[in-house]
Backbone as a ProteinNet text record, in pm:
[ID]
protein_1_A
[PRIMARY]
XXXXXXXXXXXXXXXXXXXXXXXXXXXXXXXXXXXXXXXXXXXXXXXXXXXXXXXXXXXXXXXXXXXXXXXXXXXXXXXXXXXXXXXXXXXXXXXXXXXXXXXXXXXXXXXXXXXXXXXXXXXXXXXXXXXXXXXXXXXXXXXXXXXXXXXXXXXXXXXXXXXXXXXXXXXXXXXXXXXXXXXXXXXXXXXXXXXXXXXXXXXXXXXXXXXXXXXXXXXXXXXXXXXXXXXXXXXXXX
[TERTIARY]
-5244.6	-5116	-5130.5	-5231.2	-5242.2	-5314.8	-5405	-5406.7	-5357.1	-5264.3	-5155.3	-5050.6	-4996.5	-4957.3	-4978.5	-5120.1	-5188.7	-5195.8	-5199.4	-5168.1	-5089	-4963.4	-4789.2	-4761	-4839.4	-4804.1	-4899.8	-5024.3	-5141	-5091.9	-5026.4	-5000.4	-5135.3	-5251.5	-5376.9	-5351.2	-5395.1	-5421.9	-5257.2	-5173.9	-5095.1	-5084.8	-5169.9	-5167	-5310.5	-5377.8	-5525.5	-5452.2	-5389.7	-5338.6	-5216.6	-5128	-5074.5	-5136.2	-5196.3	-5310.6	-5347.8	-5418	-5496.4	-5419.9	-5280.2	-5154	-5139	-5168.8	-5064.2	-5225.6	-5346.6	-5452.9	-5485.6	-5434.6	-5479.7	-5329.7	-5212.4	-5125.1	-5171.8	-5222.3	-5289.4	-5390.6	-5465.3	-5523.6	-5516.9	-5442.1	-5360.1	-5212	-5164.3	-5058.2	-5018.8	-5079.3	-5127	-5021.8	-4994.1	-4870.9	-4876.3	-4808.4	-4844.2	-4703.3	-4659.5	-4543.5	-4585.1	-4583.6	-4614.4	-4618	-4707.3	-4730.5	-4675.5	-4610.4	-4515.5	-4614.6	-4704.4	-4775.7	-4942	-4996.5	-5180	-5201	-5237	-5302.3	-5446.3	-5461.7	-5548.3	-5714.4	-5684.5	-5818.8	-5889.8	-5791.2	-5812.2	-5899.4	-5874.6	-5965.7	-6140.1	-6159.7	-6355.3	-6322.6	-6247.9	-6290.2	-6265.3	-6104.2	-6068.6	-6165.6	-6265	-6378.4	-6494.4	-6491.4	-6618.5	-6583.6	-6440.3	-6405.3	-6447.1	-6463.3	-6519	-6422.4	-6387.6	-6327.2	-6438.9	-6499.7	-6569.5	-6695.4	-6668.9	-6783.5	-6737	-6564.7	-6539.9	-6483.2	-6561.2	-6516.3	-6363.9	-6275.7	-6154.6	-6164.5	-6281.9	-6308.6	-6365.7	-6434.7	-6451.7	-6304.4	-6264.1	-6127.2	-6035.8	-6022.5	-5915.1	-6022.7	-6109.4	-6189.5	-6166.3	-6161.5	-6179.9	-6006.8	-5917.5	-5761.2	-5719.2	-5823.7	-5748.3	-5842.2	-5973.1	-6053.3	-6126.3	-6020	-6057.3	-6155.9	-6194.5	-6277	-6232.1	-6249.2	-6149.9	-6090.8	-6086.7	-5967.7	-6012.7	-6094.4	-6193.5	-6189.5	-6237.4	-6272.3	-6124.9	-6008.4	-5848.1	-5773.1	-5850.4	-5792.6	-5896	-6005.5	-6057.6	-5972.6	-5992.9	-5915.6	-5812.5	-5725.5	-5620.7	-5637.2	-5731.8	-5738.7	-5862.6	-5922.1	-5969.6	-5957.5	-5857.4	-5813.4	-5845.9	-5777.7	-5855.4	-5964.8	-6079.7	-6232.4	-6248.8	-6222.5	-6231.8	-6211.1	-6061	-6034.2	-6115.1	-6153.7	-6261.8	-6375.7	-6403.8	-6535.7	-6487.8	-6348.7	-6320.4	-6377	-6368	-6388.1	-6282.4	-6167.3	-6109.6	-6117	-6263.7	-6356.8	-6347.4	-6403	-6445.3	-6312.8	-6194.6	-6077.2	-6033.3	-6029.8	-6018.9	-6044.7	-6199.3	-6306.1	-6248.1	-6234.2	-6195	-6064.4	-5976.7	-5826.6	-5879.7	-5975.1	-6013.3	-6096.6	-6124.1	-6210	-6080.5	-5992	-5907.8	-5787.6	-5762.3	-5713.6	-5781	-5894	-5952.2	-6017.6	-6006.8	-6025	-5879.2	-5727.3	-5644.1	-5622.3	-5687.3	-5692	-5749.3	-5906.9	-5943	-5847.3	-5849.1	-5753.9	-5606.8	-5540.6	-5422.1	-5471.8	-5552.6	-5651.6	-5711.1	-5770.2	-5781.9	-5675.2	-5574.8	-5481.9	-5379.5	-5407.7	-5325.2	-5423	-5573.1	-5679.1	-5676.7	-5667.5	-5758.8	-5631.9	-5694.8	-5658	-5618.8	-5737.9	-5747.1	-5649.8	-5551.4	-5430.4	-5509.5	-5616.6	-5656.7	-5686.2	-5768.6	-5835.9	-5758.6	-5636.2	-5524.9	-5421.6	-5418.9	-5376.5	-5421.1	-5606.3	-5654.6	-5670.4	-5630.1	-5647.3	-5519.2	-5385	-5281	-5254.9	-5330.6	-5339.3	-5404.9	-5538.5	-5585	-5547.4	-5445.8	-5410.6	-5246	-5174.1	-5074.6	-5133.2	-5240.4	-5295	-5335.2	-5372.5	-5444.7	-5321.7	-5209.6	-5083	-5051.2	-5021.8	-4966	-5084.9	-5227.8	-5331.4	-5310.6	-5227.4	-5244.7	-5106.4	-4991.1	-4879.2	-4839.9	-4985.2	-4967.8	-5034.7	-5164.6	-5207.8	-5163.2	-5067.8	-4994.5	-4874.3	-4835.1	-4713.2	-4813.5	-4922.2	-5017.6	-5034	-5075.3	-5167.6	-5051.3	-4962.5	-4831	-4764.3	-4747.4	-4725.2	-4873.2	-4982.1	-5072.1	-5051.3	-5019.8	-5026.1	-4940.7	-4772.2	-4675.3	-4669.7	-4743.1	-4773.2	-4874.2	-5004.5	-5063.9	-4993.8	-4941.8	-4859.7	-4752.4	-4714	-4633.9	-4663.5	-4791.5	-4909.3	-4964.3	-4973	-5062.4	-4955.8	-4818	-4709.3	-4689.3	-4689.3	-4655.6	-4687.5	-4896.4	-4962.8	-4906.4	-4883.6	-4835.8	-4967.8	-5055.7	-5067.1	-5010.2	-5002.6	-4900.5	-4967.3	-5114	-5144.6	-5087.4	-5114.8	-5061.7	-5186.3	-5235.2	-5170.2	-5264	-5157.2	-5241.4	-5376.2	-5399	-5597.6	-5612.1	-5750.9	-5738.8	-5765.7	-5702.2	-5734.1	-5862.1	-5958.2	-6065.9	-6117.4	-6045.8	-6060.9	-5982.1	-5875.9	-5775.8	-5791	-5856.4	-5910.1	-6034.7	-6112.3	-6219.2	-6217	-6109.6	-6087.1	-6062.1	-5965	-5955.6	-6071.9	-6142.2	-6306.9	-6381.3	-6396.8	-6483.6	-6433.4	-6263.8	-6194.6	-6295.8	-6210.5	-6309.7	-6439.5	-6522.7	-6664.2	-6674.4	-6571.8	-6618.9	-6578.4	-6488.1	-6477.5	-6541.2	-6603.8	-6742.9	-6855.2	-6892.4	-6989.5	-6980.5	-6892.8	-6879.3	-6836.7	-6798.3	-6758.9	-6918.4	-7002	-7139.4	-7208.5	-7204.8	-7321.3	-7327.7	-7459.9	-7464.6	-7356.7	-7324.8	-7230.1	-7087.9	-7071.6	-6943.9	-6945.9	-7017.4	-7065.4	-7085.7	-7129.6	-7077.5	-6994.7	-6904.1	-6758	-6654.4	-6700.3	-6645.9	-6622	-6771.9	-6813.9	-6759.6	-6759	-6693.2	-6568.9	-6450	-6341.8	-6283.3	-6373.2	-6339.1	-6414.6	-6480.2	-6499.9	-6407.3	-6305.9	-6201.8	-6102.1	-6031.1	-5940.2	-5933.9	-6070.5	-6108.1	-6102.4	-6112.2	-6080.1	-5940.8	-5901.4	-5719.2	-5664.7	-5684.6	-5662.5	-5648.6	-5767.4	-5831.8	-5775.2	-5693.1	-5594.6	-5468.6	-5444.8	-5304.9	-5282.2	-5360.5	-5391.8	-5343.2	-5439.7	-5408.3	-5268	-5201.4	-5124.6	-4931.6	-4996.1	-4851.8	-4797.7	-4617.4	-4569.8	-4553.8	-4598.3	-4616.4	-4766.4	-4873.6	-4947	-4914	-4785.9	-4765.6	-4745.3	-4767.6	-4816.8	-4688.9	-4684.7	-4534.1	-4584.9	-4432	-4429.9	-4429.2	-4408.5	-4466.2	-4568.3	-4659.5	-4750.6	-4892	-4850.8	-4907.9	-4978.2	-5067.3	-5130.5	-5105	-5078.7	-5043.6	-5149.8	-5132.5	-5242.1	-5245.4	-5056	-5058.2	-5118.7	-5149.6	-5206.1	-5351.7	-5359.8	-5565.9	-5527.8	-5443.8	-5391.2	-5369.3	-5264.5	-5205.1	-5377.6	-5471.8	-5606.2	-5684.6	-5670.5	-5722.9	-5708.7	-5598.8	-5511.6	-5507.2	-5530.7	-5543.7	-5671.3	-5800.7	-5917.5	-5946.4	-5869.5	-5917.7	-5824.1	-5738.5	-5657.7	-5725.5	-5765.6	-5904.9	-5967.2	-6042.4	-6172.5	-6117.9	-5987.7	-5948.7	-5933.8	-5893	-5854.7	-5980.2	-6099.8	-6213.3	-6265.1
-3315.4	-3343.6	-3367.3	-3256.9	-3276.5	-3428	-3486.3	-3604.9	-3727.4	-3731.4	-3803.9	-3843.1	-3714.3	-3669.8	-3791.7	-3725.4	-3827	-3920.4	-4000.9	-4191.8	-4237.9	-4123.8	-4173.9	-4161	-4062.3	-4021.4	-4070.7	-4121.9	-4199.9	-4310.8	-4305.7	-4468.1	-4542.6	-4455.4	-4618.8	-4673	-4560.6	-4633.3	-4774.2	-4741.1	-4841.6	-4951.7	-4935.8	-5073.4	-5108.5	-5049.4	-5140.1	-5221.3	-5178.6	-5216.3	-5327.4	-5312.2	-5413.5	-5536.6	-5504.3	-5634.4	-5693.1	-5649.4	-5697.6	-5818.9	-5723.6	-5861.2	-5962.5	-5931.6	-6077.4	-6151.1	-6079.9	-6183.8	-6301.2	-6181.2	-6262.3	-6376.7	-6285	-6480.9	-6562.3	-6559.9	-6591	-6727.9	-6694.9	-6747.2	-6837.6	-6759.1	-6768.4	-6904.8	-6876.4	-6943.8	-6988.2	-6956.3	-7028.4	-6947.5	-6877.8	-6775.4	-6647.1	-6553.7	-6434.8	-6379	-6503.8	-6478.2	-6483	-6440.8	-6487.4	-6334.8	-6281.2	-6146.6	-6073.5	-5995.2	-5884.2	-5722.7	-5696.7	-5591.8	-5605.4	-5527.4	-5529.1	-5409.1	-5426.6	-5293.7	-5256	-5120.3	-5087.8	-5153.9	-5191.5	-5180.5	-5316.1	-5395.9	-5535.8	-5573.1	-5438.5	-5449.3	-5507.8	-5474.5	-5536.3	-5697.7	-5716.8	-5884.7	-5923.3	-5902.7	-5930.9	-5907.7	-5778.6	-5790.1	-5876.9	-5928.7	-5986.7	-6128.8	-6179.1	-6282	-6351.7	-6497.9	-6524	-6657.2	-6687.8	-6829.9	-6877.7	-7016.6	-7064.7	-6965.7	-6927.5	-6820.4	-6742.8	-6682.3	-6561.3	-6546	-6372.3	-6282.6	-6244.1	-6231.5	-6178.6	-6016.6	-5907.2	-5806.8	-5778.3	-5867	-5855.8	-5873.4	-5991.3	-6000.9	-5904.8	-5867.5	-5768.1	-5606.9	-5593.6	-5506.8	-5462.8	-5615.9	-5675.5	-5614.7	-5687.4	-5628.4	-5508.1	-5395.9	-5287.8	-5138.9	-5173.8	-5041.3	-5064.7	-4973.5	-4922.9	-4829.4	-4786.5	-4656.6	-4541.7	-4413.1	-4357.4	-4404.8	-4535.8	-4539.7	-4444.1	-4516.5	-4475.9	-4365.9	-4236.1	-4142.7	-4070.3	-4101.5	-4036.6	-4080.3	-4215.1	-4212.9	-4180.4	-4127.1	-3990.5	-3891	-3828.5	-3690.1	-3678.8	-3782.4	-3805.3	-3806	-3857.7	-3850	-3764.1	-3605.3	-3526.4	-3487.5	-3469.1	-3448.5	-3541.3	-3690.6	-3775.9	-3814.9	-3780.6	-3764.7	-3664.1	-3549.9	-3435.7	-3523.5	-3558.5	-3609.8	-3688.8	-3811.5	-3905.4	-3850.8	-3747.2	-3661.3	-3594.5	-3565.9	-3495.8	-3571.2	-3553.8	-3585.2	-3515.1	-3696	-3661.7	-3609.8	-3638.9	-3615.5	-3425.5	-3410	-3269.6	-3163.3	-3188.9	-3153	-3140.8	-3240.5	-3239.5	-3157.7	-3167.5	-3071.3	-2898.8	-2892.4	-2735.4	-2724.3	-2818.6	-2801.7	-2765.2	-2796.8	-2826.1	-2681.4	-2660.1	-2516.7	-2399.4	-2418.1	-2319	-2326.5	-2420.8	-2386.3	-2346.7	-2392.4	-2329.4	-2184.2	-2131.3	-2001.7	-1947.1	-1986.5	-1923.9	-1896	-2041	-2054	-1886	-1899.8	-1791.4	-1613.3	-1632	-1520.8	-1503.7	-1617.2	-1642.3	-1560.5	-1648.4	-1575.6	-1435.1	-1390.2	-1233.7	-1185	-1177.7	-1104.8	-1086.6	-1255.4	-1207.2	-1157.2	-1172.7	-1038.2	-896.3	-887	-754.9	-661.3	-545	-426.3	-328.4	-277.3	-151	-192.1	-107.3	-83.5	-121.6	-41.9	-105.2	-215.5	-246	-351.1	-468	-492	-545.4	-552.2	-481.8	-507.7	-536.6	-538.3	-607.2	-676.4	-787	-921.1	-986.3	-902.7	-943.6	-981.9	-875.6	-874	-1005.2	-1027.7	-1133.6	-1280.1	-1244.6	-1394.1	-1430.7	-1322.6	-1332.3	-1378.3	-1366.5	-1398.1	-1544.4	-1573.3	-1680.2	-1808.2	-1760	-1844.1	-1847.3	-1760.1	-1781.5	-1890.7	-1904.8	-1950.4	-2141.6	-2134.1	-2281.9	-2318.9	-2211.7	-2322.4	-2319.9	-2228.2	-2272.4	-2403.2	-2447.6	-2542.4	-2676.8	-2632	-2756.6	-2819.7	-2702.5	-2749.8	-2831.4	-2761.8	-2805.2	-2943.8	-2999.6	-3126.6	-3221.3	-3178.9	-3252.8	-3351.7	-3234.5	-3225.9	-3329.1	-3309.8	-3371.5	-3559.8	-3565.8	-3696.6	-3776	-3659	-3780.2	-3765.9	-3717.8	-3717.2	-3852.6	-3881.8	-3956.4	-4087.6	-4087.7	-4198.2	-4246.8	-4172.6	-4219.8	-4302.8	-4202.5	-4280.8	-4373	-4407.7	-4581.5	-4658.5	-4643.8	-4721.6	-4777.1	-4655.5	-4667.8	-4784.5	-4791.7	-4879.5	-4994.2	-5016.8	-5137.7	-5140.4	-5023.2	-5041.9	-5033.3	-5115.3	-5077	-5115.3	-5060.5	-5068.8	-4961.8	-4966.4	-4938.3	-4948.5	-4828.9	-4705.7	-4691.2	-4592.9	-4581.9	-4550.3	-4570.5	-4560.9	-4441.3	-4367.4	-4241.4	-4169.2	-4076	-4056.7	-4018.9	-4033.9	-4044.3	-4175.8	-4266.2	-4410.4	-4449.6	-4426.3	-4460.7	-4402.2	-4274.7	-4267.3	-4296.9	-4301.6	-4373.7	-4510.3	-4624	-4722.1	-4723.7	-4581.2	-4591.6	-4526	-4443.6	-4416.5	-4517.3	-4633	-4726.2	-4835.1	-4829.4	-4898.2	-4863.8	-4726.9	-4667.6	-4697	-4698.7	-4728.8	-4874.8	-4998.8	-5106.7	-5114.4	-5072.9	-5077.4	-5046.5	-4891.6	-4806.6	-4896.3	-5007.2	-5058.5	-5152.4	-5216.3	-5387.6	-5280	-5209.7	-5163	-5097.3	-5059.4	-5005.3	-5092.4	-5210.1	-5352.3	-5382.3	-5389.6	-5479.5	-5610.9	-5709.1	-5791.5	-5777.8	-5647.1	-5586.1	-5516.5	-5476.4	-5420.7	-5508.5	-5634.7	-5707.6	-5788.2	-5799.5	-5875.7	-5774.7	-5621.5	-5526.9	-5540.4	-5607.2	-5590.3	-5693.4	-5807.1	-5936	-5914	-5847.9	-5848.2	-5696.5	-5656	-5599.4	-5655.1	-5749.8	-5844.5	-5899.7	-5965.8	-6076.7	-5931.3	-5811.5	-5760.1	-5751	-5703.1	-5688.7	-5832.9	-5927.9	-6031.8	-6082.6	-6053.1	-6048.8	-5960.9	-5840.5	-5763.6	-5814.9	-5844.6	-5939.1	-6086.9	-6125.7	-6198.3	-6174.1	-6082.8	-6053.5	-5978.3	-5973.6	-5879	-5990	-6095.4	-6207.2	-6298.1	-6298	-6328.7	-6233.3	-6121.4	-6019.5	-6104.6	-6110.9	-6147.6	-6120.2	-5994.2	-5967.1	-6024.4	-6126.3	-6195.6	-6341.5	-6318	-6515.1	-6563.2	-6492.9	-6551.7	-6562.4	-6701.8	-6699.8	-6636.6	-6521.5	-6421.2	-6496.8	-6576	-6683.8	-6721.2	-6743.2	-6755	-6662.9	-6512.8	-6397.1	-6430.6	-6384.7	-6368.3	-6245.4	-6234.9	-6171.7	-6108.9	-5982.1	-5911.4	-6035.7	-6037.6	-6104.2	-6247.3	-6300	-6429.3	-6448.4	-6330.1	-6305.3	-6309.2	-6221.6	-6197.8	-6333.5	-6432.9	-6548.5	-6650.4	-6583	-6736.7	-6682.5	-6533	-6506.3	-6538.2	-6545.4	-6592.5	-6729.3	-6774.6	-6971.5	-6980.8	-6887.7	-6952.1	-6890.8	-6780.4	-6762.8	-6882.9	-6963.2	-7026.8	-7157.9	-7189.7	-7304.5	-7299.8	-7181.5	-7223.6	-7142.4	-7104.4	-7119.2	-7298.5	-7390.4	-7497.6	-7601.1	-7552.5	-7607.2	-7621.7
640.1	701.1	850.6	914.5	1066.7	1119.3	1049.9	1062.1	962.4	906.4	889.6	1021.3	1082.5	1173.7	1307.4	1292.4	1441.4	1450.1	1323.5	1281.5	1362.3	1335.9	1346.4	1479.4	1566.8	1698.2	1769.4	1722.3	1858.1	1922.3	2041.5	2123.2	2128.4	2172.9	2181.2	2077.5	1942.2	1814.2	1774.5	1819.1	1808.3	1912.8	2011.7	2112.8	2041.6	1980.9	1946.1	1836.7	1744.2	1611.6	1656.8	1770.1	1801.5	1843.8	1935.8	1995.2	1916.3	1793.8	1685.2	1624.9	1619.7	1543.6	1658.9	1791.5	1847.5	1820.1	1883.3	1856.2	1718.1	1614.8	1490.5	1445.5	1535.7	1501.5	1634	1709.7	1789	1725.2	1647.3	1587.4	1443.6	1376.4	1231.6	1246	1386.4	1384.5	1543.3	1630.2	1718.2	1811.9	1810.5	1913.3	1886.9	1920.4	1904.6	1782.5	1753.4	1640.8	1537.4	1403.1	1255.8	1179.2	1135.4	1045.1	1175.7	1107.8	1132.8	1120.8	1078.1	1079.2	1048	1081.7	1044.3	1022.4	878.9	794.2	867.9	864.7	937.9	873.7	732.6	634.5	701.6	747.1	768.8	899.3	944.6	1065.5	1074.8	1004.9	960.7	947.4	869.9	919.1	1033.3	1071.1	1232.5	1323.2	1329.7	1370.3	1385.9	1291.2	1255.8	1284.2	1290.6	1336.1	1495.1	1476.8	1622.3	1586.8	1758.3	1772.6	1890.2	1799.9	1925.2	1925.2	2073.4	2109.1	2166.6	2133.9	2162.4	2042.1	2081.5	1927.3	1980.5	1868.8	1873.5	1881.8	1868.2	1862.2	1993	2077.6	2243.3	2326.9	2251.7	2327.9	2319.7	2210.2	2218	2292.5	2301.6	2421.8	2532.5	2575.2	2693.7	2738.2	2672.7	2708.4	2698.1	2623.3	2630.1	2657.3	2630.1	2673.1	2803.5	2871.5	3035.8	3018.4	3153.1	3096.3	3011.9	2989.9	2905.9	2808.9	2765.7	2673.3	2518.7	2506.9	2371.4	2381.3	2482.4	2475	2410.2	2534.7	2467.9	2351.5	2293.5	2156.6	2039.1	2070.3	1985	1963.9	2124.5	2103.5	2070.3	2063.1	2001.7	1809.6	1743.7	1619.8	1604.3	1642.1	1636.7	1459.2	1397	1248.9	1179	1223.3	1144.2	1133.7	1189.5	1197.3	1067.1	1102.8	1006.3	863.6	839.9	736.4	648.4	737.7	651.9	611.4	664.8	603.8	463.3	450.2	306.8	169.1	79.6	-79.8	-182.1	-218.9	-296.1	-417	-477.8	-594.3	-563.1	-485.2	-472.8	-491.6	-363.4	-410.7	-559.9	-645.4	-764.8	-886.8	-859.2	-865.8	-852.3	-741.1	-719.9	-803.2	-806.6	-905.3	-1021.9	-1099.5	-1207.7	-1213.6	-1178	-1142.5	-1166.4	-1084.4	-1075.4	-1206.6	-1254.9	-1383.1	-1449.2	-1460.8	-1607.6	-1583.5	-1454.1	-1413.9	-1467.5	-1413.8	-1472.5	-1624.7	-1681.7	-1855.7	-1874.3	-1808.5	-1913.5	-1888.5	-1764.1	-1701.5	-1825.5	-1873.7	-1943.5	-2059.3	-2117.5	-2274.7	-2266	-2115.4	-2165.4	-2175.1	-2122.5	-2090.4	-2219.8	-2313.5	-2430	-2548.2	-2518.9	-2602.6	-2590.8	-2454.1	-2455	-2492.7	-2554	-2629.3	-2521.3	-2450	-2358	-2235	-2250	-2142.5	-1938.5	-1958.1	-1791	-1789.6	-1868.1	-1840.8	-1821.3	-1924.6	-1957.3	-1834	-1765.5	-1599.1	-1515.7	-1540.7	-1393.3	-1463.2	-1575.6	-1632.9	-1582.6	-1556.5	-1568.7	-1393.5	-1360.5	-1150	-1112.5	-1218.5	-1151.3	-1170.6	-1331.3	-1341.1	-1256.1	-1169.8	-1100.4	-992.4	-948.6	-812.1	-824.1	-962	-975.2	-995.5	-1068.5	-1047.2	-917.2	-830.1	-709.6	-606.4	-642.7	-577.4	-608.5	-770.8	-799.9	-744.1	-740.9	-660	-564.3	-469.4	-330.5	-341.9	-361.8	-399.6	-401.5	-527.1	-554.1	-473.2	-395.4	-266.7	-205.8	-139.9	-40.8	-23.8	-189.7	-216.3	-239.7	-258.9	-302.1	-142.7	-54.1	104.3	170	130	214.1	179.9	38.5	-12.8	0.3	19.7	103.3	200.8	330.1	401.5	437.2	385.5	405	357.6	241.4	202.5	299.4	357.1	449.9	603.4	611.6	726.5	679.9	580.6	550.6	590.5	491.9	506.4	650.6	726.6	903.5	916	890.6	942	881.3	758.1	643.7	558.2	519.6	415.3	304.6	180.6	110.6	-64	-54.9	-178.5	-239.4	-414.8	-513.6	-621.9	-612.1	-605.9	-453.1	-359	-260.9	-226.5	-91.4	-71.9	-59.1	-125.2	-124.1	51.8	64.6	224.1	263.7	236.2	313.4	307.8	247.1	276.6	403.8	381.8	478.7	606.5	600.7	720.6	791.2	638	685.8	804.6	736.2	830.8	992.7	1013.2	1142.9	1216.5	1123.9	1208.1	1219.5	1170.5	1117.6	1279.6	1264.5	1356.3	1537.3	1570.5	1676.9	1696.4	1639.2	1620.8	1654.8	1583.9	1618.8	1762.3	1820.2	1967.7	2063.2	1995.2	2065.5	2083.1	1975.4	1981.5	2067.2	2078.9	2189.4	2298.1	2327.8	2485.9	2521.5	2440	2498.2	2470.4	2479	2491.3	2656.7	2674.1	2781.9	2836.8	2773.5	2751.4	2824.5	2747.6	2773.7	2908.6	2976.3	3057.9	3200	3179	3225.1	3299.2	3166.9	3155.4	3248.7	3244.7	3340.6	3465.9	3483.5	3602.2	3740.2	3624	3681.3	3638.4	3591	3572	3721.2	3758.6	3841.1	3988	4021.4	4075.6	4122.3	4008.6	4008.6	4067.4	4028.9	4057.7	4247	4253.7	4406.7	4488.1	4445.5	4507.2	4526.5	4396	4421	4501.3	4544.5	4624.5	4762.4	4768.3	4875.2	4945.9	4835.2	4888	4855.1	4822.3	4814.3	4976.4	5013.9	5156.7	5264.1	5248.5	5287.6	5300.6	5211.4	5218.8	5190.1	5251.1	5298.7	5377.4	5380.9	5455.3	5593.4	5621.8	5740.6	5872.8	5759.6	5801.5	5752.6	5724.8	5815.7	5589.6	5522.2	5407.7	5310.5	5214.1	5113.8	5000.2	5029.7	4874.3	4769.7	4766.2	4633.2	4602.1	4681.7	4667.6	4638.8	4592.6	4630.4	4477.4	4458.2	4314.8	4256.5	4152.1	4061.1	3974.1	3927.9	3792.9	3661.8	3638.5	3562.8	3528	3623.2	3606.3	3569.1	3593.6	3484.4	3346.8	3315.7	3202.7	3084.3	3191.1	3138.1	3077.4	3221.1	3228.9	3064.7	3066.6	2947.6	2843.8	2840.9	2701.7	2696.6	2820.4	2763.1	2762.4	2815.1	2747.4	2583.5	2535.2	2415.5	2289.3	2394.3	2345.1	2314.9	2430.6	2421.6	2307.2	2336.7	2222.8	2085.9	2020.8	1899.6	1878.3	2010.8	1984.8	1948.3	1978.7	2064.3	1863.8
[MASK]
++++++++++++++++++++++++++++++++++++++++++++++++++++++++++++++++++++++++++++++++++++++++++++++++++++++++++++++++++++++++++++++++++++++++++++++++++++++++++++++++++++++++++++++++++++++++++++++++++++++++++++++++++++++++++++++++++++++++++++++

């Protein structure tokens, strides 16, 4: 439940997952209008996708992991790490264990003869009922819980993905970001993107109105922003 939870409440994880959508109508439909949501599963191809000779998985990088970013949208899904390590198999497993522990508990209790014994059969199979429907609140609560966190994202298979799949994806997600932000490449593209900020600075300095310069003419953050988006615009066109 606690990482179900963190799906619904991570802002990175929803600006990575937004980005992803304007990039891929970006690409898909040539604006940042068209699909209305991106399932998290979908992420590996979008990855693996390249326009030209930019990857849509650098680009969207490039727009959103500052330093830190990666690191606070870990700690932000701390549970869902945990999670993808679970096994729905195994869970199962233990259900399956514990009824047929109550079974036999059920069957001594309507054998045995001898009055004691016959009460610590009866002690252990009260304990052992109360053990399966805490259980069963538990597993009941975790699954619409998670069901409800795929949905968030728009997954919307049927029958849903089991949750250590589903969380698997958004570990899998993190990781592909981890990997292009620790390339040389990327490292880089940093380097000269903070290059370019310091130079804008640099003339935005220049041209204060109080040195003679038109506020119109001042450069803007945004206009890196805009050049970015028309060269990944290019070479989808290219």
């Amino acid at each position: 439940e606690k990482a179900a939870g963190e799906v619904k409440v991570c802002p990175a994880l929803h600006r990575v997952l937004g980005t992803a959508l304007k990039i891929a109508n970006l690409i898909n439909h040539g604006s940042s209008e068209g699909a209305r949501g991106f399932p998290v599963s979908s992420f590996p191809a979008f990855a693996t996708f390249k326009v030209g000779s930019v990857s849509s998985l650098f680009f969207l990088c490039s727009k959103l992991c500052t330093p830190g970013f990666l690191d606070g949208l870990e700690a932000d899904l701390t549970h869902v790490f945990r999670a993808a390590r679970a096994s729905t198999s195994a869970f199962r497993e233990e259900v399956a264990q514990l009824a047929a522990a109550r079974a036999d508990a059920h069957a001594h209790v309507a054998s045995e003869r001898d009055p004691r014994a016959k009460a610590h059969a009866e002690a252990l199979l009260f304990s052992l009922n109360g053990e399966q429907a805490q259980l069963s609140r538990v597993s009941e609560a975790a699954q619409a819980a998670v069901r409800e966190a795929q949905l968030f994202l728009c997954e919307r298979a049927d029958p849903p993905l089991p949750s250590e799949e589903f969380f698997g994806h958004i570990v899998q997600l993190v990781s592909h970001l981890r990997r292009v932000t620790e390339s040389a490449e990327f490292e880089q593209h940093q380097e000269q993107q903070e290059q370019e900020r310091r130079e804008r600075q640099r003339q935005k300095a220049l041209w204060l109105p109080s040195a003679g310069g038109d506020p119109a003419m001042e450069p803007r953050d945004s206009d890196t922003e805009a050049d970015a988006a028309a060269a990944f615009e290019a070479a989808r066109a290219a």
